[in-house]
Structure formats: C-alpha cells, structure tokens
Amino acid sequence: MSILNYAEQDSWSNGFGSQQSPIDLRQAEPTSVTNFVVTDPWIADREIDDQVTIQLAGHGTTRINEMTWHFVQAHIHVPAEHITTEETVAELHFVHQSVIGALCVVAVLVPIGKANPIIDGILDHFQPHATESIDCDLTGLLPNRGTVFQYLGSLTTPPLTEGVTWYVIEQTDITISSEQLKRYKQLFGPNNRQVQAANQRPVLRGSGTFTK
C-alpha cells in the first residue's frame, strides 16, 4: 500500500469535483441549534499507524438532530483543515456511517491550551508501524459547548468521496498543549488537505448542544 503524500496532493485523483472538503467556513449563514447525543460511547479498540496520522478504530452511536450515526473511526489532522475566525492547530475527525452507508464527519477544531489527558493516552500508547489493541473512550473529546458549522462535502483523503455530511465544531473546551503538539509532529509531517472551493454551497452556523 502506497503512503499518502500530502506534498503531492494536487495530483490526487478527484473524479467528483464541485463539493470537496475542507473549506473556509467564515461566510456561514445562521441556523438553529444542532443537537448531539452520544447514545453509546465512542470506544476505540484499535490504534493504527497509517503512516500519515494516528487512526483510532472502534464503535459507538451518535444521534444528531434525530438522525442516528454509527462511529467508525477517529483520526488527527495537524494543521487543522477547515478555516474559521478562531486560531486552531489541530482537527479531530470522528467518522460516522448510517445504516445505509451514508457518511458523516464530526470535526472538532482544537486550539493550543492545557494538555488533554485523552490525547496523552493516545500518544503514550502509540507504536510506530503497528496496529495495537486499545481500550480508549473518545467521547471526552466532544466538547460541552461550541459553534457548529454544517455543510455537504467530501472525504479529505482519497478517494475524496462526496456526499459527506460535515459538522465542524469551533470550541475551546478541548485543547492540546504545545508539548503534545510537538510530540505529534515528531511522529508525522503535516497532513492537512488544502482548502477547496466552496462553489456556492450552503454553509450553516449555529450553536450546539452536546449530551454525553
């Protein structure tokens, strides 16, 4: 399996085109509250070195505005991929799937601040070039409050599949310390996809309620 090369992302094959991610979210229009309810905790049972980031595969269930999604895996992007008005240094992606195969990503934008104990545990447990068993509750990486941006986009890595529902959360509850960020950068190079054209897609912004 070839390793994804972010230095050559302009050559990534994209057979879709007009609804790619990530995007600049600063022109979002106001909308109503988005309700997140984690009905089964996001439990990671495998920690995987996929050569470009740490991937955490597992299970869980989330209800977002009465739609049920099943947690599949989480991973980390440094630098952050989406752009908002606030300064962030990392982006956590919690990938979900519906019973009919639709995809949804809950993305948490992470600023510099205090060290996060869950991130510490992930970094401590990580083994290069390996897949390790782990028992890690990731639900604590969902904030207690935040601003939620919603739009229709794509995966940010090949095959760049479109039709992905994005919920991007701008928040300050979940932070990463400078030391944690340094440890991550010692393991991986930059893995953020370039910002893509919005192409007049509707982008909505509202407050979020989070029940865990």
XYZ file of N, CA, C and O in Angstrom:
848
model
N 0.848 -1.202 0.000
C 0.000 0.000 0.000
C 0.879 1.246 0.000
O 1.778 1.382 0.825
N 0.633 2.139 -0.954
C 1.431 3.360 -1.022
C 1.013 4.326 0.085
O -0.152 4.393 0.469
N 1.995 5.074 0.584
C 1.739 6.046 1.638
C 1.216 7.338 1.012
O 1.748 7.817 0.010
N 0.171 7.881 1.590
C -0.417 9.120 1.102
C 0.610 10.245 1.216
O 1.198 10.454 2.268
N 0.815 10.975 0.127
C 1.821 12.032 0.103
C 1.117 13.387 0.033
O 0.596 13.783 -1.015
N 1.135 14.115 1.151
C 0.469 15.415 1.200
C 1.225 16.481 0.417
O 0.652 17.507 0.050
N 2.511 16.237 0.137
C 3.272 17.187 -0.661
C 2.864 17.135 -2.135
O 3.175 18.050 -2.906
N 2.151 16.079 -2.527
C 1.730 15.922 -3.916
C 0.206 15.850 -4.031
O -0.335 15.230 -4.946
N -0.494 16.533 -3.137
C -1.950 16.393 -3.119
C -2.624 17.008 -4.339
O -3.768 16.635 -4.667
N -1.942 17.899 -5.044
C -2.533 18.439 -6.272
C -2.742 17.345 -7.312
O -3.551 17.514 -8.244
N -2.032 16.245 -7.175
C -2.153 15.156 -8.144
C -3.128 14.075 -7.688
O -3.314 13.083 -8.404
N -3.744 14.245 -6.515
C -4.715 13.258 -6.063
C -5.873 13.187 -7.059
O -6.417 14.217 -7.467
N -6.249 11.987 -7.414
C -7.336 11.793 -8.375
C -8.666 12.183 -7.744
O -9.019 11.733 -6.661
N -9.396 13.041 -8.436
C -10.683 13.504 -7.940
C -11.695 13.404 -9.080
O -11.725 14.241 -9.971
N -12.508 12.378 -9.014
C -13.495 12.186 -10.060
C -14.835 12.829 -9.757
O -15.829 12.520 -10.391
N -14.873 13.694 -8.741
C -16.138 14.289 -8.306
C -16.163 15.765 -8.664
O -16.842 16.170 -9.580
N -15.461 16.579 -7.879
C -15.195 17.927 -8.348
C -15.738 19.115 -7.633
O -14.972 19.978 -7.247
N -17.040 19.218 -7.412
C -17.598 20.517 -7.034
C -17.976 20.642 -5.560
O -18.330 21.723 -5.121
N -17.910 19.552 -4.802
C -18.294 19.609 -3.387
C -17.206 18.950 -2.530
O -17.457 18.013 -1.786
N -16.001 19.490 -2.632
C -14.857 18.924 -1.930
C -14.635 19.609 -0.578
O -15.107 20.716 -0.331
N -13.913 18.921 0.278
C -13.573 19.416 1.621
C -12.055 19.347 1.810
O -11.392 18.534 1.163
N -11.530 20.209 2.693
C -12.173 21.176 3.587
C -12.449 22.497 2.872
O -11.992 22.703 1.750
N -13.173 23.385 3.562
C -13.466 24.699 3.010
C -13.308 25.768 4.089
O -13.179 25.470 5.269
N -13.326 27.010 3.630
C -13.351 28.171 4.520
C -14.789 28.353 4.999
O -15.709 28.496 4.180
N -14.991 28.344 6.312
C -16.344 28.374 6.885
C -16.781 29.762 7.345
O -17.870 29.916 7.889
N -15.977 30.761 7.109
C -16.240 32.069 7.718
C -17.446 32.797 7.128
O -17.933 33.759 7.726
N -17.966 32.341 5.992
C -19.133 33.004 5.390
C -20.433 32.257 5.682
O -21.431 32.436 4.977
N -20.442 31.448 6.720
C -21.619 30.635 7.042
C -22.817 31.501 7.424
O -22.670 32.592 7.991
N -24.004 30.980 7.133
C -25.254 31.660 7.466
C -25.824 31.096 8.767
O -25.690 29.900 9.044
N -26.475 31.934 9.572
C -27.022 31.457 10.854
C -28.103 30.404 10.667
O -28.870 30.438 9.705
N -28.149 29.478 11.608
C -29.185 28.450 11.604
C -29.538 28.117 13.047
O -29.016 28.710 13.991
N -30.400 27.137 13.230
C -30.855 26.760 14.568
C -29.821 25.875 15.261
O -28.797 25.499 14.689
N -30.123 25.517 16.482
C -29.225 24.706 17.302
C -29.092 23.300 16.718
O -30.059 22.719 16.225
N -27.863 22.760 16.747
C -27.610 21.377 16.369
C -27.457 20.553 17.639
O -26.665 20.905 18.516
N -28.222 19.468 17.732
C -28.217 18.641 18.942
C -27.420 17.360 18.717
O -27.728 16.579 17.817
N -26.397 17.158 19.548
C -25.585 15.944 19.516
C -25.863 15.144 20.781
O -25.711 15.662 21.895
N -26.224 13.896 20.604
C -26.416 12.999 21.748
C -25.622 11.727 21.480
O -25.907 10.996 20.516
N -24.597 11.475 22.307
C -23.832 10.237 22.184
C -24.595 9.170 22.969
O -24.576 9.146 24.194
N -25.294 8.294 22.248
C -26.137 7.287 22.903
C -25.338 6.049 23.316
O -25.742 5.329 24.229
N -24.231 5.780 22.617
C -23.263 4.758 23.025
C -21.887 5.381 22.890
O -21.566 5.957 21.838
N -21.050 5.298 23.923
C -19.749 5.982 23.900
C -18.909 5.607 22.684
O -19.004 4.489 22.158
N -18.093 6.556 22.252
C -17.149 6.311 21.168
C -15.943 5.571 21.754
O -15.062 6.184 22.355
N -15.914 4.266 21.591
C -14.848 3.449 22.169
C -13.896 3.011 21.059
O -14.299 2.324 20.118
N -12.628 3.391 21.169
C -11.601 2.926 20.242
C -11.019 1.622 20.768
O -10.642 1.537 21.943
N -10.972 0.605 19.902
C -10.380 -0.672 20.318
C -9.109 -1.019 19.540
O -8.442 -2.006 19.844
N -8.782 -0.207 18.515
C -7.536 -0.400 17.777
C -6.886 0.958 17.507
O -7.565 1.908 17.112
N -5.579 1.035 17.730
C -4.807 2.238 17.428
C -3.841 1.887 16.298
O -3.006 0.998 16.436
N -3.970 2.598 15.178
C -3.309 2.208 13.942
C -2.375 3.316 13.464
O -2.770 4.491 13.388
N -1.138 2.944 13.130
C -0.233 3.851 12.444
C -0.466 3.678 10.943
O -0.070 2.676 10.357
N -1.165 4.641 10.319
C -1.400 4.523 8.876
C -0.373 5.324 8.073
O -0.570 5.592 6.889
N 0.707 5.723 8.742
C 1.865 6.405 8.152
C 1.672 7.907 7.955
O 2.650 8.610 7.707
N 0.440 8.399 8.050
C 0.223 9.843 7.926
C -0.451 10.435 9.159
O -0.444 11.644 9.358
N -1.037 9.581 10.001
C -1.660 10.050 11.235
C -1.917 8.855 12.144
O -1.635 7.715 11.785
N -2.439 9.134 13.330
C -2.906 8.086 14.230
C -4.391 7.867 13.956
O -5.187 8.804 14.029
N -4.752 6.624 13.644
C -6.154 6.283 13.413
C -6.641 5.412 14.564
O -5.939 4.509 15.008
N -7.844 5.706 15.031
C -8.439 5.005 16.165
C -9.762 4.404 15.714
O -10.748 5.115 15.518
N -9.776 3.088 15.515
C -10.970 2.404 15.024
C -11.777 1.876 16.199
O -11.219 1.455 17.220
N -13.096 1.887 16.054
C -13.907 1.408 17.162
C -15.383 1.424 16.855
O -15.808 1.199 15.721
N -16.180 1.741 17.880
C -17.635 1.664 17.743
C -18.287 2.669 18.687
O -17.669 3.148 19.646
N -19.536 2.951 18.427
C -20.315 3.893 19.226
C -21.490 4.370 18.405
O -21.598 4.068 17.213
N -22.376 5.144 19.019
C -23.564 5.633 18.314
C -23.832 7.082 18.707
O -23.740 7.442 19.882
N -24.160 7.891 17.706
C -24.438 9.302 17.921
C -25.738 9.671 17.224
O -25.963 9.275 16.080
N -26.584 10.427 17.920
C -27.788 10.966 17.298
C -27.593 12.463 17.100
O -27.313 13.201 18.049
N -27.687 12.897 15.854
C -27.513 14.314 15.523
C -28.800 14.796 14.866
O -29.169 14.326 13.787
N -29.489 15.689 15.553
C -30.781 16.189 15.049
C -31.698 15.037 14.634
O -32.279 15.045 13.544
N -31.778 14.031 15.488
C -32.675 12.867 15.326
C -32.220 11.860 14.271
O -32.883 10.856 14.051
N -31.064 12.108 13.628
C -30.501 11.123 12.694
C -29.467 10.292 13.459
O -28.619 10.849 14.167
N -29.528 8.965 13.323
C -28.612 8.081 14.039
C -27.418 7.725 13.157
O -27.581 7.320 12.001
N -26.224 7.891 13.737
C -24.968 7.595 13.052
C -24.138 6.658 13.929
O -24.143 6.779 15.149
N -23.376 5.766 13.270
C -22.526 4.811 13.992
C -21.063 5.217 13.840
O -20.557 5.341 12.717
N -20.403 5.430 14.977
C -18.991 5.809 14.978
C -18.141 4.666 14.426
O -18.300 3.505 14.817
N -17.222 5.008 13.502
C -16.372 4.009 12.851
C -14.907 4.185 13.233
O -14.230 3.233 13.615
N -14.417 5.403 13.113
C -13.007 5.654 13.427
C -12.770 7.136 13.636
O -13.539 7.982 13.167
N -11.657 7.442 14.309
C -11.229 8.823 14.517
C -9.777 8.952 14.077
O -9.022 7.973 14.067
N -9.399 10.171 13.716
C -8.002 10.432 13.386
C -7.715 11.916 13.580
O -8.623 12.714 13.808
N -6.442 12.256 13.481
C -5.974 13.602 13.815
C -5.343 14.249 12.594
O -4.538 13.620 11.892
N -5.701 15.526 12.354
C -5.035 16.315 11.317
C -4.291 17.480 11.973
O -4.851 18.219 12.787
N -3.043 17.640 11.620
C -2.220 18.768 12.065
C -1.448 19.278 10.846
O -0.697 18.509 10.243
N -1.637 20.544 10.453
C -2.528 21.566 10.993
C -4.008 21.231 10.764
O -4.320 20.285 10.065
N -4.870 22.076 11.357
C -6.308 21.932 11.129
C -6.616 22.160 9.659
O -5.884 22.868 8.947
N -7.714 21.561 9.183
C -8.053 21.645 7.766
C -9.055 22.754 7.459
O -8.889 23.492 6.489
N -10.130 22.873 8.235
C -11.131 23.904 7.985
C -10.684 25.255 8.558
O -9.922 25.297 9.531
N -11.167 26.317 7.972
C -10.826 27.672 8.402
C -12.042 28.320 9.041
O -13.136 28.322 8.472
N -11.850 28.864 10.247
C -12.870 29.684 10.905
C -12.184 30.950 11.408
O -11.013 31.183 11.121
N -12.905 31.749 12.168
C -12.321 33.009 12.643
C -11.337 32.791 13.791
O -10.516 33.651 14.080
N -11.418 31.638 14.455
C -10.553 31.368 15.594
C -9.290 30.617 15.165
O -9.287 29.893 14.161
N -8.224 30.775 15.943
C -6.957 30.112 15.631
C -6.952 28.705 16.220
O -7.108 28.529 17.430
N -6.779 27.712 15.375
C -6.715 26.326 15.824
C -5.479 25.670 15.216
O -4.976 26.103 14.171
N -4.994 24.600 15.871
C -3.746 23.975 15.430
C -3.930 22.516 15.042
O -3.036 21.906 14.455
N -5.069 21.934 15.396
C -5.339 20.531 15.084
C -6.822 20.358 14.831
O -7.646 21.199 15.216
N -7.163 19.259 14.173
C -8.558 18.964 13.875
C -8.782 17.473 14.079
O -8.086 16.645 13.476
N -9.713 17.142 14.952
C -10.053 15.759 15.237
C -11.254 15.365 14.392
O -12.280 16.049 14.416
N -11.140 14.279 13.651
C -12.247 13.803 12.821
C -12.815 12.517 13.408
O -12.084 11.537 13.599
N -14.112 12.533 13.686
C -14.830 11.358 14.169
C -15.763 10.919 13.033
O -16.807 11.526 12.799
N -15.361 9.886 12.325
C -16.062 9.445 11.129
C -17.197 8.506 11.532
O -17.000 7.555 12.295
N -18.393 8.802 11.016
C -19.591 8.010 11.301
C -20.218 7.521 9.996
O -19.999 8.096 8.930
N -21.032 6.475 10.131
C -21.749 5.926 8.982
C -23.173 5.597 9.400
O -23.413 5.159 10.527
N -24.118 5.797 8.466
C -25.515 5.443 8.743
C -25.747 3.982 8.385
O -24.884 3.319 7.794
N -26.927 3.475 8.702
C -27.233 2.077 8.406
C -27.279 1.807 6.900
O -27.134 0.659 6.467
N -27.460 2.844 6.094
C -27.481 2.646 4.643
C -26.169 3.077 3.986
O -26.076 3.139 2.756
N -25.156 3.380 4.811
C -23.831 3.649 4.272
C -23.462 5.091 4.040
O -22.355 5.378 3.569
N -24.356 6.038 4.362
C -24.017 7.448 4.234
C -22.939 7.808 5.257
O -22.856 7.210 6.333
N -22.114 8.801 4.917
C -21.002 9.193 5.781
C -21.243 10.558 6.416
O -21.821 11.460 5.805
N -20.769 10.673 7.641
C -20.842 11.920 8.402
C -19.537 12.060 9.173
O -19.022 11.076 9.721
N -18.988 13.265 9.194
C -17.793 13.523 9.993
C -18.100 14.619 11.007
O -18.540 15.712 10.640
N -17.894 14.292 12.281
C -17.923 15.295 13.346
C -16.481 15.735 13.538
O -15.621 14.936 13.926
N -16.188 16.987 13.215
C -14.824 17.510 13.293
C -14.728 18.506 14.442
O -15.536 19.431 14.532
N -13.753 18.303 15.314
C -13.539 19.194 16.452
C -12.254 19.982 16.204
O -11.166 19.395 16.095
N -12.383 21.300 16.073
C -11.228 22.171 15.889
C -10.582 22.434 17.246
O -11.269 22.820 18.200
N -9.272 22.242 17.328
C -8.581 22.233 18.621
C -7.545 23.359 18.695
O -6.615 23.404 17.889
N -7.699 24.262 19.677
C -6.693 25.311 19.879
C -5.603 24.861 20.861
O -5.738 23.841 21.544
N -4.535 25.652 20.929
C -3.484 25.435 21.936
C -4.026 25.812 23.313
O -4.746 26.798 23.468
N -3.691 25.018 24.308
C -4.117 25.291 25.678
C -3.537 24.264 26.621
O -2.383 23.848 26.460
N -4.332 23.819 27.560
C -3.884 22.812 28.513
C -3.765 21.453 27.833
O -4.444 21.164 26.848
N -2.900 20.610 28.381
C -2.765 19.250 27.873
C -4.061 18.483 28.095
O -4.722 18.639 29.122
N -4.429 17.670 27.118
C -5.625 16.857 27.239
C -5.230 15.435 27.615
O -4.410 14.816 26.922
N -5.783 14.878 28.698
C -5.361 13.543 29.144
C -5.672 12.429 28.150
O -4.941 11.440 28.080
N -6.761 12.569 27.378
C -7.077 11.538 26.384
C -6.025 11.537 25.283
O -5.552 10.474 24.843
N -5.631 12.716 24.830
C -4.584 12.814 23.811
C -3.267 12.275 24.354
O -2.514 11.583 23.644
N -2.976 12.557 25.638
C -1.777 11.978 26.263
C -1.798 10.459 26.179
O -0.802 9.824 25.830
N -2.949 9.860 26.506
C -3.063 8.409 26.473
C -2.862 7.854 25.069
O -2.212 6.813 24.893
N -3.404 8.544 24.068
C -3.248 8.113 22.681
C -1.785 8.155 22.266
O -1.254 7.213 21.661
N -1.096 9.248 22.608
C 0.315 9.377 22.255
C 1.177 8.371 23.011
O 2.112 7.790 22.441
N 0.862 8.156 24.277
C 1.645 7.201 25.080
C 1.518 5.780 24.547
O 2.480 4.991 24.601
N 0.345 5.430 24.054
C 0.071 4.055 23.623
C 0.560 3.783 22.200
O 0.709 2.623 21.800
N 0.823 4.837 21.444
C 1.139 4.693 20.026
C 2.426 3.905 19.787
O 3.445 4.137 20.450
N 2.365 2.991 18.826
C 3.533 2.220 18.405
C 3.720 2.415 16.894
O 2.840 2.064 16.110
N 4.876 2.962 16.476
C 5.095 3.169 15.037
C 5.043 1.867 14.251
O 5.456 0.814 14.735
N 4.462 1.966 13.041
C 4.399 0.843 12.093
C 3.638 -0.347 12.657
O 3.972 -1.498 12.366
N 2.633 -0.093 13.470
C 1.920 -1.204 14.115
C 0.453 -0.856 14.314
O 0.046 0.311 14.273
N -0.338 -1.903 14.512
C -1.725 -1.785 14.962
C -1.795 -2.420 16.332
O -1.433 -3.583 16.506
N -2.224 -1.650 17.324
C -2.247 -2.109 18.706
C -3.675 -2.124 19.235
O -4.483 -1.261 18.895
N -3.979 -3.096 20.080
C -5.264 -3.090 20.781
C -5.248 -1.974 21.816
O -4.223 -1.682 22.432
N -6.408 -1.343 21.971
C -6.531 -0.244 22.923
C -7.956 -0.237 23.435
O -8.876 -0.740 22.766
N -8.161 0.293 24.605
C -9.499 0.491 25.147
C -9.581 1.939 25.595
O -9.186 2.275 26.706
N -10.050 2.793 24.702
C -9.995 4.234 24.940
C -11.347 4.856 24.633
O -11.862 4.742 23.519
N -11.939 5.516 25.629
C -13.204 6.220 25.453
C -12.904 7.607 24.894
O -12.338 8.460 25.583
N -13.277 7.813 23.637
C -13.000 9.077 22.960
C -14.109 10.109 23.148
O -13.976 11.237 22.675
N -15.180 9.721 23.835
C -16.325 10.618 23.978
C -15.935 11.930 24.647
O -16.515 12.981 24.357
N -14.926 11.888 25.516
C -14.470 13.093 26.192
C -13.827 14.114 25.280
O -13.556 15.242 25.700
N -13.571 13.742 24.019
C -13.027 14.695 23.058
C -14.127 15.470 22.332
O -13.841 16.317 21.494
N -15.383 15.179 22.667
C -16.502 16.010 22.207
C -16.701 17.104 23.256
O -16.829 16.812 24.446
N -16.720 18.370 22.848
C -16.803 19.451 23.839
C -18.174 19.536 24.498
O -19.136 18.893 24.074
N -18.246 20.364 25.529
C -19.517 20.617 26.214
C -20.324 21.713 25.529
O -21.536 21.810 25.707
N -19.652 22.533 24.752
C -20.314 23.652 24.067
C -19.477 24.022 22.854
O -18.306 23.676 22.763
N -20.083 24.730 21.926
C -19.332 25.165 20.754
C -20.246 25.682 19.663
O -21.477 25.615 19.758
N -19.630 26.213 18.621
C -20.330 26.660 17.423
C -20.200 25.571 16.370
O -19.105 25.065 16.129
N -21.303 25.198 15.764
C -21.322 24.092 14.806
C -21.555 24.632 13.396
O -22.517 25.363 13.146
N -20.652 24.272 12.488
C -20.787 24.594 11.073
C -21.229 23.318 10.350
O -20.632 22.257 10.542
N -22.238 23.420 9.533
C -22.760 22.258 8.826
C -22.765 22.515 7.322
O -23.194 23.572 6.853
N -22.260 21.538 6.567
C -22.310 21.644 5.108
C -22.127 20.259 4.502
O -21.790 19.294 5.202
N -22.328 20.155 3.196
C -22.159 18.899 2.479
C -20.843 18.955 1.712
O -20.627 19.870 0.914
N -19.975 17.958 1.971
C -18.660 17.967 1.345
C -18.180 16.576 0.995
O -18.952 15.727 0.558
N -16.894 16.355 1.237
C -16.257 15.115 0.822
C -15.303 14.619 1.894
O -14.997 15.324 2.856
N -14.802 13.419 1.716
C -13.635 12.981 2.465
C -12.459 13.887 2.096
O -12.392 14.407 0.972
N -11.512 14.083 3.024
C -10.364 14.952 2.724
C -9.129 14.147 2.341
O -8.052 14.716 2.199
N -9.288 12.838 2.189
C -8.229 11.982 1.663
C -8.825 11.129 0.539
O -10.039 10.894 0.512
N -7.992 10.684 -0.405
C -8.508 9.813 -1.470
C -9.262 8.630 -0.884
O -8.823 8.089 0.143
N -10.409 8.244 -1.463
C -10.889 8.612 -2.806
C -11.661 9.922 -2.892
O -12.322 10.169 -3.919
N -11.638 10.764 -1.844
C -12.270 12.091 -1.883
C -13.763 12.020 -2.170
O -14.344 12.915 -2.783
N -14.390 10.964 -1.691
C -15.811 10.710 -1.944
C -16.679 11.865 -1.458
O -16.510 12.348 -0.333
N -17.616 12.295 -2.308
C -18.531 13.369 -1.934
C -19.800 12.800 -1.292
O -19.972 11.593 -1.177
N -20.680 13.695 -0.870
C -21.900 13.285 -0.184
C -21.714 13.103 1.307
O -22.561 12.497 1.972
N -20.616 13.649 1.857
C -20.321 13.529 3.284
C -20.941 14.713 4.025
O -20.709 15.874 3.669
N -21.725 14.435 5.050
C -22.279 15.495 5.899
C -21.235 15.882 6.936
O -20.751 15.039 7.686
N -20.899 17.163 6.975
C -19.894 17.663 7.914
C -20.547 18.476 9.025
O -21.399 19.333 8.758
N -20.106 18.204 10.260
C -20.421 19.037 11.424
C -19.078 19.443 12.022
O -18.412 18.630 12.675
N -18.667 20.676 11.775
C -17.363 21.163 12.227
C -17.591 22.041 13.459
O -18.332 23.026 13.397
N -16.957 21.677 14.563
C -17.212 22.335 15.847
C -16.045 23.235 16.220
O -14.915 22.775 16.401
N -16.332 24.519 16.334
C -15.364 25.502 16.834
C -15.604 25.639 18.333
O -16.713 25.956 18.758
N -14.556 25.407 19.137
C -14.769 25.310 20.577
C -13.460 25.565 21.329
O -12.390 25.658 20.723
N -13.577 25.698 22.659
C -12.390 25.921 23.494
C -12.287 24.937 24.653
O -11.349 25.012 25.444
N -13.239 23.997 24.779
C -13.185 23.017 25.878
C -12.046 22.015 25.687
O -11.372 21.631 26.645
N -11.868 21.553 24.451
C -10.851 20.554 24.133
C -9.637 21.282 23.576
O -9.723 21.947 22.544
N -8.505 21.159 24.261
C -7.284 21.833 23.830
C -6.135 20.828 23.760
O -6.224 19.712 24.273
N -5.071 21.257 23.114
C -3.851 20.464 23.040
C -2.701 21.345 23.502
O -2.669 22.544 23.182
N -1.787 20.801 24.268
C -0.680 21.604 24.763
C 0.420 21.685 23.707
O 0.484 20.869 22.774
N 1.292 22.650 23.867
C 2.421 22.786 22.947
C 3.285 21.536 22.955
O 3.792 21.106 21.907
N 3.452 20.928 24.130
C 4.261 19.719 24.235
C 3.582 18.547 23.514
O 4.250 17.760 22.819
N 2.269 18.404 23.660
C 1.550 17.341 22.952
C 1.640 17.542 21.438
O 1.838 16.582 20.684
N 1.497 18.781 21.009
C 1.602 19.081 19.586
C 3.002 18.738 19.072
O 3.154 18.162 17.984
N 4.021 19.061 19.850
C 5.401 18.740 19.478
C 5.590 17.232 19.357
O 6.219 16.746 18.406
N 5.034 16.470 20.308
C 5.153 15.004 20.251
C 4.503 14.458 18.981
O 5.056 13.560 18.332
N 3.336 14.978 18.629
C 2.662 14.514 17.416
C 3.506 14.836 16.179
O 3.665 13.995 15.286
N 4.049 16.049 16.118
C 4.830 16.459 14.948
C 6.133 15.677 14.820
O 6.693 15.589 13.716
N 6.607 15.123 15.916
C 7.793 14.271 15.841
C 7.475 12.934 15.179
O 8.374 12.249 14.684
N 6.193 12.558 15.168
C 5.769 11.296 14.570
C 5.339 11.457 13.111
O 5.563 10.565 12.288
N 4.701 12.596 12.793
C 4.090 12.773 11.476
C 4.343 14.177 10.940
O 4.383 15.140 11.694
N 4.454 14.258 9.612
C 4.520 15.553 8.960
C 3.135 16.152 8.813
O 2.131 15.549 9.212
N 3.020 17.345 8.222
C 1.714 17.974 8.025
C 0.785 17.067 7.217
O 1.198 16.467 6.229
N -0.469 16.966 7.667
C -1.425 16.095 6.963
C -2.771 16.787 6.774
O -3.820 16.190 6.929
N -2.708 18.054 6.436
C -3.934 18.808 6.147
C -4.090 18.970 4.640
O -3.147 19.331 3.934
N -5.301 18.690 4.143
C -5.583 18.946 2.731
C -5.768 20.439 2.525
O -6.288 21.158 3.395
N -5.377 20.919 1.359
C -5.566 22.322 1.017
C -7.051 22.672 1.008
O -7.901 21.834 0.689
N -7.349 23.930 1.338
C -8.739 24.404 1.334
C -9.280 24.368 -0.092
O -8.607 24.773 -1.050
N -10.504 23.867 -0.232
C -11.150 23.707 -1.528
C -12.188 24.806 -1.765
O -12.642 25.465 -0.837
N -12.567 24.980 -3.014
C -13.566 25.994 -3.362
C -14.935 25.611 -2.805
O -15.348 24.455 -2.898
N -15.627 26.577 -2.224
C -16.958 26.318 -1.675
C -17.997 26.131 -2.773
O -18.992 25.425 -2.582
N -17.786 26.789 -3.932
C -18.693 26.646 -5.077
C -20.152 26.917 -4.707
O -21.059 26.200 -5.113
N -20.350 27.969 -3.912
C -21.690 28.459 -3.548
C -22.528 27.431 -2.780
O -23.757 27.515 -2.767
N -21.854 26.501 -2.135
C -22.596 25.558 -1.287
C -23.172 26.264 -0.068
O -22.523 27.135 0.507
N -24.358 25.867 0.381
C -24.866 26.392 1.642
C -23.986 25.921 2.807
O -23.645 24.730 2.897
N -23.588 26.855 3.662
C -22.849 26.539 4.884
C -23.600 27.195 6.036
O -23.850 28.405 6.007
N -23.985 26.413 7.018
C -24.793 26.905 8.129
C -23.970 26.950 9.414
O -23.085 26.119 9.627
N -24.284 27.914 10.271
C -23.568 28.088 11.540
C -24.574 28.300 12.660
O -25.474 29.140 12.548
N -24.435 27.523 13.734
C -25.305 27.691 14.882
C -24.665 27.132 16.139
O -23.593 26.532 16.084
N -25.294 27.344 17.252
C -24.789 26.783 18.497
C -25.076 25.288 18.559
O -25.947 24.790 17.834
N -24.324 24.580 19.388
C -24.530 23.152 19.531
C -24.862 22.785 20.964
O -24.408 23.447 21.905
N -25.660 21.752 21.124
C -25.855 21.142 22.446
C -25.283 19.735 22.386
O -25.518 18.999 21.425
N -24.531 19.368 23.421
C -23.797 18.107 23.402
C -24.123 17.319 24.669
O -23.866 17.772 25.781
N -24.701 16.143 24.475
C -25.064 15.272 25.588
C -24.240 13.992 25.490
O -24.285 13.312 24.457
N -23.526 13.672 26.573
C -22.628 12.514 26.550
C -22.945 11.605 27.712
O -23.486 12.014 28.714
